[in-house]
Short mmCIF file of C-alpha atoms in Angstrom, two decimals:
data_model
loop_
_atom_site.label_atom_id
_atom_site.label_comp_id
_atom_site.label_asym_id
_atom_site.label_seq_id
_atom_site.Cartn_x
_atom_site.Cartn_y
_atom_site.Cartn_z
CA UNK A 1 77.88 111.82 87.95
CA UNK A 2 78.45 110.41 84.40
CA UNK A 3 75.69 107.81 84.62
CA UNK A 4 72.15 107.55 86.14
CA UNK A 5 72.67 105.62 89.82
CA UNK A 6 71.43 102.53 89.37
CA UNK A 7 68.72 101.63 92.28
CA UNK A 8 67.63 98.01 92.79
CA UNK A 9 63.65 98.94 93.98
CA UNK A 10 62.18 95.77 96.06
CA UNK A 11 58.38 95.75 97.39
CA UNK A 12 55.38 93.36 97.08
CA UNK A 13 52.76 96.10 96.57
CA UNK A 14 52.47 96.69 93.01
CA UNK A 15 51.27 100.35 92.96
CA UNK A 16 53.83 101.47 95.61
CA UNK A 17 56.30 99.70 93.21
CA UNK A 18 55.10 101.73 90.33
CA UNK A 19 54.80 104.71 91.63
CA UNK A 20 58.39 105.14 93.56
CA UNK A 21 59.78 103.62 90.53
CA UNK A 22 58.36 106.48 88.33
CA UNK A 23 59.14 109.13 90.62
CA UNK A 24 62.95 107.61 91.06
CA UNK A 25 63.09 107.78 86.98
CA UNK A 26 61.95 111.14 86.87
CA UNK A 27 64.44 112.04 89.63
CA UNK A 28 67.36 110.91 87.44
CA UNK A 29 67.66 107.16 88.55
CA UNK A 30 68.06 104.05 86.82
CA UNK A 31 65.79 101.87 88.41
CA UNK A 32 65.25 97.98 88.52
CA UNK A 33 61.94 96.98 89.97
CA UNK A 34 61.64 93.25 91.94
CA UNK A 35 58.12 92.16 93.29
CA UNK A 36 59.51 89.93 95.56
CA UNK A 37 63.18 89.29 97.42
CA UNK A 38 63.60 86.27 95.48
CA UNK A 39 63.80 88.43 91.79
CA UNK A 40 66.12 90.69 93.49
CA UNK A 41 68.43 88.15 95.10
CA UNK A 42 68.14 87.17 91.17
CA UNK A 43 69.57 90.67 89.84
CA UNK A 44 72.42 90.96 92.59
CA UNK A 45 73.81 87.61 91.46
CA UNK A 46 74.05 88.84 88.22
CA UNK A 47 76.25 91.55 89.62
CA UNK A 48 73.83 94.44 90.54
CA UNK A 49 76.03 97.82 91.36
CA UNK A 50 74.28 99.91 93.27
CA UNK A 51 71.56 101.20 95.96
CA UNK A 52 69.35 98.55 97.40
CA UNK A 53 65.83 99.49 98.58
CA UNK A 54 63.30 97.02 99.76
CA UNK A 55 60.51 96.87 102.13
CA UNK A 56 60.96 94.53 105.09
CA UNK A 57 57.56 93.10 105.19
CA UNK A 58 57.15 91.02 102.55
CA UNK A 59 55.84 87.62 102.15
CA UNK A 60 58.00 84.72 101.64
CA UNK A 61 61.47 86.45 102.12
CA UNK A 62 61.58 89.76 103.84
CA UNK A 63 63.22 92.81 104.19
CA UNK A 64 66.08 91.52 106.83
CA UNK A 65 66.37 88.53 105.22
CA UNK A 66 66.77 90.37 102.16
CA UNK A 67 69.78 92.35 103.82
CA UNK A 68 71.66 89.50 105.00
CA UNK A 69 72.07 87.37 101.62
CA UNK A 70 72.70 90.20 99.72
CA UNK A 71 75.26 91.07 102.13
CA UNK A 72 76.68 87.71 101.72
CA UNK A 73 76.55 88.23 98.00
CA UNK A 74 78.26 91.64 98.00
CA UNK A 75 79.26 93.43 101.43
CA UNK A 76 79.63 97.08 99.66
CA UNK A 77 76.40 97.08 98.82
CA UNK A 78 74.39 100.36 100.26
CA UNK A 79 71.01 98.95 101.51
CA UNK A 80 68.04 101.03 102.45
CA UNK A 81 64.91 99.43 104.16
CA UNK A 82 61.43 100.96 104.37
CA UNK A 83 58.77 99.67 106.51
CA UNK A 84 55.29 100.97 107.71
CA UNK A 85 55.44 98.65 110.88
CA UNK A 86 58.82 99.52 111.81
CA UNK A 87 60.13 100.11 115.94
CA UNK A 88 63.67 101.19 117.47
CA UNK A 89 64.50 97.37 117.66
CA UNK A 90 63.94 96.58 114.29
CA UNK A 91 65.76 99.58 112.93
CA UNK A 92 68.65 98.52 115.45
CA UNK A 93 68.38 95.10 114.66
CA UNK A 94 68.35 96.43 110.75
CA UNK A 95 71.77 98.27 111.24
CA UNK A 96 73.50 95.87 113.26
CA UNK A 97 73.41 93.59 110.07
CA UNK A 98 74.44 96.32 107.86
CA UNK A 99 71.65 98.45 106.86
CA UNK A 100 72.91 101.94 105.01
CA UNK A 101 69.74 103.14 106.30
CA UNK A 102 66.25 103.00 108.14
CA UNK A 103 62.91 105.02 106.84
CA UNK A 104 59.81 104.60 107.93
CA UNK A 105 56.87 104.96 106.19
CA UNK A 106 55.37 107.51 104.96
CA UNK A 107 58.48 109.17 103.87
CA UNK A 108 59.75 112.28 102.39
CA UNK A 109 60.74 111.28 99.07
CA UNK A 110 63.40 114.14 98.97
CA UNK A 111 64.71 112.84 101.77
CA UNK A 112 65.25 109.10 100.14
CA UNK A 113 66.28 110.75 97.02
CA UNK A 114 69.20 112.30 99.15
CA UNK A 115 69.71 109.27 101.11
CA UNK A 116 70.29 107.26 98.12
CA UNK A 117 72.69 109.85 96.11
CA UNK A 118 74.67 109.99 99.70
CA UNK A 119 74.49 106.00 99.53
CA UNK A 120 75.23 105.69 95.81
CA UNK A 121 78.55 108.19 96.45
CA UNK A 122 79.48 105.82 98.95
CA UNK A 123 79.30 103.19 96.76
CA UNK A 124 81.30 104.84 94.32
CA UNK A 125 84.06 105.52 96.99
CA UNK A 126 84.40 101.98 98.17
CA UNK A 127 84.69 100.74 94.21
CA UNK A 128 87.22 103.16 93.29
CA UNK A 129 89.79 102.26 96.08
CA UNK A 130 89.01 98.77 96.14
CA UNK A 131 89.76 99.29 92.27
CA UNK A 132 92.98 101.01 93.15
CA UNK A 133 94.01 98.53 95.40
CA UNK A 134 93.11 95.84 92.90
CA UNK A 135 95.66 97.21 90.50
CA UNK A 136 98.27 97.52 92.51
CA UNK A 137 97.73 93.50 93.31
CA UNK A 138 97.54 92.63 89.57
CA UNK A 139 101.03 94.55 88.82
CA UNK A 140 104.05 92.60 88.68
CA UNK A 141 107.73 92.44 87.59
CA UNK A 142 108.97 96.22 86.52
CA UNK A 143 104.93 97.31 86.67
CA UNK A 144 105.22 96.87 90.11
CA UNK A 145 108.29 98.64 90.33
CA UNK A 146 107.61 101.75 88.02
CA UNK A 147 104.09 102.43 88.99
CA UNK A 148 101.63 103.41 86.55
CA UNK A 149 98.90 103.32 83.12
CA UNK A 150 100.00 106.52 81.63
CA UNK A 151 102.23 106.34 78.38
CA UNK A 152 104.93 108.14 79.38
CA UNK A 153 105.55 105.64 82.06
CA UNK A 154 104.90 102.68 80.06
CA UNK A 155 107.21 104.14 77.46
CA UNK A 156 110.08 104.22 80.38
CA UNK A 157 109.40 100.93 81.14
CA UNK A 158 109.53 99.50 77.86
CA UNK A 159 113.09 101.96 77.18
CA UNK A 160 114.49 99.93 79.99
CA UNK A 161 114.17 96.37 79.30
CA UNK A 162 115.05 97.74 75.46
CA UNK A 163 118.42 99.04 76.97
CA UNK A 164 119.25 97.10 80.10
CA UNK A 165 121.22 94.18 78.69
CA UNK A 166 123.42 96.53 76.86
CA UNK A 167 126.50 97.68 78.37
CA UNK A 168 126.01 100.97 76.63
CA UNK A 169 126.02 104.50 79.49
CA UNK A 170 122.62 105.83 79.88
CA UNK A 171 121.51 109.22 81.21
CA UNK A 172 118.56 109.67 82.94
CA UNK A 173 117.15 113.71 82.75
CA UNK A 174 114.65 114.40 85.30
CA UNK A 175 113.24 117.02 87.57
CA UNK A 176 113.79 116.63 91.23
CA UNK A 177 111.72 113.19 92.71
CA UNK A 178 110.88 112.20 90.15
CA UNK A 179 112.77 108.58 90.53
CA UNK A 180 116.02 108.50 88.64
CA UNK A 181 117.78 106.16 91.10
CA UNK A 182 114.93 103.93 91.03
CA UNK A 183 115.05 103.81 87.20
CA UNK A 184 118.58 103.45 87.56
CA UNK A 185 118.19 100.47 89.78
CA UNK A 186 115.53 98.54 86.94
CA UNK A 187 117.97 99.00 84.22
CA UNK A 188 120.41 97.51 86.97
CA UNK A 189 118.04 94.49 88.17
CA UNK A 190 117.01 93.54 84.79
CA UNK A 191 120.64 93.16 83.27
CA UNK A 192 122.89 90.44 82.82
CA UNK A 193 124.60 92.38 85.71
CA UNK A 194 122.03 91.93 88.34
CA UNK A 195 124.05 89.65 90.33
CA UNK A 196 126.56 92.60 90.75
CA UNK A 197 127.11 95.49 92.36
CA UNK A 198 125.01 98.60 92.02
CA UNK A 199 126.78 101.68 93.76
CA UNK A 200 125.21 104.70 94.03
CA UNK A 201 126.77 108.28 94.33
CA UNK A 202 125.27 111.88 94.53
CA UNK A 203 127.73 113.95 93.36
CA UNK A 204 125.57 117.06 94.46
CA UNK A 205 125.90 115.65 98.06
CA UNK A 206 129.95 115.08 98.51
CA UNK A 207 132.20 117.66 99.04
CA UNK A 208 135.01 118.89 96.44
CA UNK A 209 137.92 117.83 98.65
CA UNK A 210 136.70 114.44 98.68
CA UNK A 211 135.48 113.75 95.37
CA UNK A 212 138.41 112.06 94.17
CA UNK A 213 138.74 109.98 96.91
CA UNK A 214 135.32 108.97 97.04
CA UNK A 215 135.24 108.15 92.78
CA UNK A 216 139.01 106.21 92.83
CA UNK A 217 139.88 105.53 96.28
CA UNK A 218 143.12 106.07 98.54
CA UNK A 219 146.06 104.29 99.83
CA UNK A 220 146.98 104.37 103.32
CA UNK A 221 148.42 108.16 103.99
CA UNK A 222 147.77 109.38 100.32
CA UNK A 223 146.51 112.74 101.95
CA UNK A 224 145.93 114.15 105.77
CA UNK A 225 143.72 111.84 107.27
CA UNK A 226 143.97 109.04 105.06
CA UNK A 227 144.87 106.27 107.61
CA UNK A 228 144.05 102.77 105.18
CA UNK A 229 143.68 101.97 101.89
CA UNK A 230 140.17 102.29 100.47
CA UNK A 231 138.36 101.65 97.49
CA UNK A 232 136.39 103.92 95.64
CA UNK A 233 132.79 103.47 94.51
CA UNK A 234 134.26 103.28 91.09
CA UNK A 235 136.09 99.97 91.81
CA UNK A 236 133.81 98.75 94.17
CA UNK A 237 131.10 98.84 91.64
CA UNK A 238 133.23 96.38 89.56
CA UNK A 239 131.30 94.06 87.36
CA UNK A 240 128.60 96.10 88.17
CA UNK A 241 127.00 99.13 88.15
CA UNK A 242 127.88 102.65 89.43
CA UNK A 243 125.30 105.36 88.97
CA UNK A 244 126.16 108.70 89.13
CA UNK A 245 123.14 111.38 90.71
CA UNK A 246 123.60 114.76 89.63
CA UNK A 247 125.87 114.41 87.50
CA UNK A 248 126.29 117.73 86.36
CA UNK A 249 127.08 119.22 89.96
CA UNK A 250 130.78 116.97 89.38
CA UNK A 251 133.62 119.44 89.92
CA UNK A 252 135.09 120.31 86.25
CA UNK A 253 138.77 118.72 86.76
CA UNK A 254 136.92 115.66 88.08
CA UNK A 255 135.69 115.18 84.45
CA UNK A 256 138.60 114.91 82.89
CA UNK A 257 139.81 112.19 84.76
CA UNK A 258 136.31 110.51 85.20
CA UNK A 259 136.84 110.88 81.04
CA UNK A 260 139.85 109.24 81.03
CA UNK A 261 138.80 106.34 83.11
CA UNK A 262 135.81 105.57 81.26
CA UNK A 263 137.66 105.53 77.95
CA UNK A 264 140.33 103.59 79.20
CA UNK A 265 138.35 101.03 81.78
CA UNK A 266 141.65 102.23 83.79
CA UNK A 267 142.02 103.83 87.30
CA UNK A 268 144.52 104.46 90.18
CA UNK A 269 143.87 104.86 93.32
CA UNK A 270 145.19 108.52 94.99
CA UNK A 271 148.79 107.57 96.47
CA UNK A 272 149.48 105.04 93.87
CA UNK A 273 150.99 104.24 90.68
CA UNK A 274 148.83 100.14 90.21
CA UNK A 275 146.59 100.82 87.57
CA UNK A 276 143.07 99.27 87.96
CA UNK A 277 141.30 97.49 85.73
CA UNK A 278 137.83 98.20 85.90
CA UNK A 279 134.41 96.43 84.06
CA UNK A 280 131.79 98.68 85.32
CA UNK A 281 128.51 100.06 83.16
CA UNK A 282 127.92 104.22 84.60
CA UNK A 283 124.43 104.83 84.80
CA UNK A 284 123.92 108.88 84.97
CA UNK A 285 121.20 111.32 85.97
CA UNK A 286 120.57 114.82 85.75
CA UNK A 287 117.86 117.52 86.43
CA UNK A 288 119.42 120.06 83.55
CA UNK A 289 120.83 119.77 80.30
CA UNK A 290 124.20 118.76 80.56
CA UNK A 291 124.48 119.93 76.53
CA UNK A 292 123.65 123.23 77.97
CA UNK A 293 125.41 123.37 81.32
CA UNK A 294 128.33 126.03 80.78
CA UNK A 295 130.68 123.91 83.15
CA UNK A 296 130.01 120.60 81.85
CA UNK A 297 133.01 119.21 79.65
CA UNK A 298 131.04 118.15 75.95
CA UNK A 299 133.29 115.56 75.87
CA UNK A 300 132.31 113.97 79.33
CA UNK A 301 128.56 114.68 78.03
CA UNK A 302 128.75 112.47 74.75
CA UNK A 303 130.55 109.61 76.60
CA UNK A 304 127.74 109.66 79.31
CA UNK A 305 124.68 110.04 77.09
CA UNK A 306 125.19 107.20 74.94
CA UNK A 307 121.24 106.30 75.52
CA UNK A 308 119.13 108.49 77.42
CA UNK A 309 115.72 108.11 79.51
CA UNK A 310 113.31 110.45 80.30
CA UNK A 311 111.22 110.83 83.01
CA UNK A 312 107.83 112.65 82.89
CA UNK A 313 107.56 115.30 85.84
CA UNK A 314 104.13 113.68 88.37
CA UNK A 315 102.13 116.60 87.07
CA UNK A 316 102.04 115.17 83.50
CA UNK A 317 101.09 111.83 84.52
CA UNK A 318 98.01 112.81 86.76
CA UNK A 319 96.35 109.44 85.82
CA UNK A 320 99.05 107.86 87.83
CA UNK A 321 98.46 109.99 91.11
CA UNK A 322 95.61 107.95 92.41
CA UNK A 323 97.32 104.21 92.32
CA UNK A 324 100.82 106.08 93.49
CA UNK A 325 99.24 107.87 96.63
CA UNK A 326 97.37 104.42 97.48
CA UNK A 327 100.32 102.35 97.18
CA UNK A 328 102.35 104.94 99.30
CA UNK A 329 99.69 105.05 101.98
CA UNK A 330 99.32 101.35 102.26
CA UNK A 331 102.65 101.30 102.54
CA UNK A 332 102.79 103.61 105.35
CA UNK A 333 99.70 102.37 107.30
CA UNK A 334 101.74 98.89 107.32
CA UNK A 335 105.12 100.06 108.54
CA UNK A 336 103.64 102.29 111.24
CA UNK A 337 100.44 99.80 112.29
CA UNK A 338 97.82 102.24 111.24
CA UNK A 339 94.22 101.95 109.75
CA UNK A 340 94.64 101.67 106.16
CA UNK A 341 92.35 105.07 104.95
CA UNK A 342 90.34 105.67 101.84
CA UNK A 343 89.95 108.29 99.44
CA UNK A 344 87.42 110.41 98.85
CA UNK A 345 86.65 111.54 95.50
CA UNK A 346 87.05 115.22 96.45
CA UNK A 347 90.84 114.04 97.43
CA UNK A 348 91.67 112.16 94.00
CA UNK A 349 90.65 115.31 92.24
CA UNK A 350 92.41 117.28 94.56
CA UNK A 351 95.34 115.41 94.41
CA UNK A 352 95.25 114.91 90.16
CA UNK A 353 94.70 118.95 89.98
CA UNK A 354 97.95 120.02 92.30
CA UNK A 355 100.92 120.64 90.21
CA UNK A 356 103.43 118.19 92.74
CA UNK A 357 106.75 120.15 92.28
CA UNK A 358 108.54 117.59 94.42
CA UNK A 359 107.29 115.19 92.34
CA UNK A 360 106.77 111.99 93.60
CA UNK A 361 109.07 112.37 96.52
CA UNK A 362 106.26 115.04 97.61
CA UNK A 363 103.66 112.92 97.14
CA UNK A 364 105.43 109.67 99.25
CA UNK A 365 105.62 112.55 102.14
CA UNK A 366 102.26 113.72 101.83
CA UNK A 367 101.07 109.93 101.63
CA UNK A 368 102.87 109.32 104.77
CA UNK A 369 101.58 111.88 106.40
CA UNK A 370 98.04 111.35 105.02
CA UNK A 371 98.17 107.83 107.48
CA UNK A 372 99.80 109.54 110.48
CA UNK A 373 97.67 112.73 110.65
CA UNK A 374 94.65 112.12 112.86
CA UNK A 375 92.47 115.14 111.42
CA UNK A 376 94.17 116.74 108.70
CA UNK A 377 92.44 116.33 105.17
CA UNK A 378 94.48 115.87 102.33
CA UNK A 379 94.58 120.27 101.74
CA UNK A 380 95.89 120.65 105.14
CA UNK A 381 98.98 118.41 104.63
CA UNK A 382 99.86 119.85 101.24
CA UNK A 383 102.86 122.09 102.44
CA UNK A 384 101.80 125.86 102.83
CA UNK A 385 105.33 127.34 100.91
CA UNK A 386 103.01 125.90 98.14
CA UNK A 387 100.37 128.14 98.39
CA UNK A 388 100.86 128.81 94.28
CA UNK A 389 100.10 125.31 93.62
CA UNK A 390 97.72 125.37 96.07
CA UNK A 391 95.70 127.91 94.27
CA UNK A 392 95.91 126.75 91.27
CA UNK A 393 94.51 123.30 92.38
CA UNK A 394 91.73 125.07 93.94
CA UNK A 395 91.26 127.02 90.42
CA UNK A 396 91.36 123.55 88.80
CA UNK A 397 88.53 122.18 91.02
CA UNK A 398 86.35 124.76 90.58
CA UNK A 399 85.93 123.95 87.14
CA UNK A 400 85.96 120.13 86.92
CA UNK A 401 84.03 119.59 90.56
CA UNK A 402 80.11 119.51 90.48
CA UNK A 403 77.66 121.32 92.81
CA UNK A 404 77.05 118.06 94.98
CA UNK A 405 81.33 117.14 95.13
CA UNK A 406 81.83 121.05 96.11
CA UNK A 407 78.68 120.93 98.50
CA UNK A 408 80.73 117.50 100.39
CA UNK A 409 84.23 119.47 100.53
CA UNK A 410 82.18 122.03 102.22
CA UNK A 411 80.33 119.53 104.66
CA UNK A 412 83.08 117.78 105.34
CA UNK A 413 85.25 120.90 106.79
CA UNK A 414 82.07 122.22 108.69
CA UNK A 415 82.51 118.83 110.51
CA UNK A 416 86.21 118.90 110.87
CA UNK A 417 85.95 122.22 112.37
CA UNK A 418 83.12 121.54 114.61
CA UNK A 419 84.76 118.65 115.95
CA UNK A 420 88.39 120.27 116.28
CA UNK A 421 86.70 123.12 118.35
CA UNK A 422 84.83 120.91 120.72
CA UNK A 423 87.73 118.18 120.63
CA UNK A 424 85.00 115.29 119.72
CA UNK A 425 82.60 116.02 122.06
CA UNK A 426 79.62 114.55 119.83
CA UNK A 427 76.87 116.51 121.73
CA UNK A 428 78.37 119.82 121.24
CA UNK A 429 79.41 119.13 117.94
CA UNK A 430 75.31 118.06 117.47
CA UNK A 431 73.52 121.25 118.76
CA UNK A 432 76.70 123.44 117.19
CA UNK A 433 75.50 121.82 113.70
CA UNK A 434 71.78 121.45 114.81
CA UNK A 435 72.40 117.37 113.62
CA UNK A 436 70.76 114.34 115.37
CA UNK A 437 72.76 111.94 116.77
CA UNK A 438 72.11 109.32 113.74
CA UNK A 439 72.47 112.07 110.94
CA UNK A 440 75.93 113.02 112.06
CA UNK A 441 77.41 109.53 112.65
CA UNK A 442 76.28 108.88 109.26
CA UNK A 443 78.16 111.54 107.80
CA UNK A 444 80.95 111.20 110.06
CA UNK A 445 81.35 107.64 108.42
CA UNK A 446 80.94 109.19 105.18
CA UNK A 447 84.27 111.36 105.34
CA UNK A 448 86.09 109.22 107.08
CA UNK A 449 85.69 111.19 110.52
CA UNK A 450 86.69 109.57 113.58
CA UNK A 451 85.89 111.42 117.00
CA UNK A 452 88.69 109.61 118.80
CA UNK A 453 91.12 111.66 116.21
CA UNK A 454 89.73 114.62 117.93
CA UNK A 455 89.83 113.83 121.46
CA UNK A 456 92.43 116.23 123.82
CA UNK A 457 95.72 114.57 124.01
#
């Protein structure tokens, strides 16, 4: 952790106070000490952020009491109560209304020292998506389009309202997923031609023969087959614009008269002699260098990259991967009716260290996935013909992970396992582990384990 956890230390009995407060300090807590409920009621309306520990009897306002205004105040709030007169219907009673936890006294203070780290993590959990999901509220016009705090994509985003009211061709290099058509489609939105067409057409995807017919268009019996007129997406995309994917996979003599066309603002349909008119702006993309590509006309090149774009592969914008993955998953969990899921930290790093080389058409999949699977962790759904990437993740981990982050990706599979093998039965899961009942609920909740996920279909 990068800072002490703060703990918020409540009890009427001065020297218990002071001692547990001393021994929390010394244990690597930051701790705030309130003699009565009142003083701490005080410190959470003044936005207290972390673990809540009070004694429940107290006089005046007690321990329950306690729990169910601060509650009110803030809901994420981990609360711990301690009691020396405690029974199984307080401690029920105590969790019904949202207790973290339940110790009576005398305690082991190495086991509230745990209980509060586990407590303060979960804390930590709930801030950080509820962050996540805060910023993707707060984002609007193209920064809710183009996703992102990094510099590379605020530098894209600021290149395309620069560009998009000139008429000027733009190329767009990029690896593989890594959103060209979406870029394509900002410049698009946030032109003067907006109101217009935008046709899109992977020239990787259409087959030689048809090329032409598919760029100009056809009159009725200009070739076998060709049974009515039809326009191509070059004059359909008139007043407009028509964006070109893969550019460089455009057969060669298809250049020279996509050349001639742009130059000219000219074409003709296959089977006739009409010539065209045509007011169209030809937004391009590319995963190579089209300077470099051997079958690429220069000519063609210069006319296309009269402005270029470029996008940053996912893997050098890891600051982005978080808010991407949540907005993808939210997504998902909406168009299929599932429970919206949160992110551990072990999964953020996990999913910040992996290289993505599908980019962020990987990481949509995996996202969508991530809400579907009922008891695959994030690991599992990373594909296995990755297993490079995979292992260098890992290697990445190792090194930026502490003991007690390692120690939870470790729990958490023992748990998985134990519950896949005995398809959520919780008993045998409990003498498998040697847990009680209470202990492994808790950390069920902790990683996001549901038994139902695990139950024989």
């Amino acid at each position: 952790m990068n800072t002490a956890p703060k703990v918020l230390l409540v009890d009427d009995e001065e020297q218990v106070l002071k001692a547990n407060s001393q021994w929390l300090e010394l244990s690597g807590f930051s701790v705030i000490c309130c003699n009565t409920a009142h003083e701490a009621i005080n410190q959470l309306q003044q936005g207290f952020m972390g673990v809540v520990i009070s004694d429940v009897k107290m006089p005046g306002m007690d321990g329950l009491t306690l729990l169910e205004q601060a509650k009110q105040l803030n809901g994420n709030l981990p609360i711990i109560l301690i009691t020396g007169h405690g029974d199984v219907s307080m401690a029920v009673e105590a969790l019904q209304k949202g207790a973290y936890d339940f110790i009576e006294k005398p305690f082991d203070p190495d086991r509230l020292k745990e209980r509060i780290q586990r407590a303060h993590e979960q804390l930590e959990l709930k801030i950080k998506n509820q962050q996540l999901r805060q910023q993707l509220a707060e984002q609007s016009g193209i920064s809710a389009k183009l996703l992102g705090e990094s510099k590379a994509i605020q530098l894209v985003r600021e290149e395309i309202l620069s560009l998009a009211n000139f008429n000027t061709p733009v190329l767009i290099h990029g690896e593989t997923g890594c959103g060209k058509e979406l870029v394509a489609q900002c410049l698009h939105e946030y032109s003067q031609r907006a109101n217009k067409p935008f046709v899109a057409l992977n020239c990787g995807a259409i087959p030689e023969a048809l090329f032409e017919s598919e760029l100009f268009g056809h009159e009725a019996g200009a070739f076998s087959g060709a049974q009515k007129q039809r326009k191509g997406k070059l004059e359909h995309a008139d007043g407009g614009v028509v964006f070109l994917d893969e550019v460089e996979s455009m057969p060669s003599h298809l250049q020279v008269k996509l050349l001639r066309a742009l130059q000219s603002g000219e074409i003709e349909r296959l089977g006739s002699n009409r010539i065209i008119n045509l007011d169209i702006r030809v937004i391009s993309a590319t995963k190579v260098s089209l300077k470099d590509a051997g079958e690429f006309r220069q000519d063609l090149y210069y006319r296309l990259n009269v402005s270029e774009i470029n996008l940053s592969p996912l893997r050098e914008r890891q600051t982005d991967i978080p808010l991407l993955f949540t907005h993808f998953a939210d997504l998902a969990a909406e168009q299929y009716q599932r429970p919206v899921k949160t992110l551990a930290p072990s999964d953020i790093d996990l999913l910040m260290a992996y290289a993505w080389p599908g980019n962020i058409r990987e990481l949509r999949n995996i996202a969508t996935r991530y809400i579907l699977a009922r008891d695959k962790s994030i690991i599992d759904l990373i594909d296995a013909d990755n297993s490079k990437e995979i292992e260098e993740a890992d290697r990445i981990l190792e090194s930026v992970l502490s003991l007690s982050q390692k120690l939870n990706q470790y729990e958490r599979q023992l748990l998985h396992k134990a519950l896949e093998k005995y398809q959520g039965n919780i008993s045998q899961v409990m003498a498998e582990l040697d847990l009680p009942r209470r202990t492994l609920n808790q950390k069920m909740q902790k990683y996001g384990l549901n038994r139902l996920d695990y139950l024989e279909k």
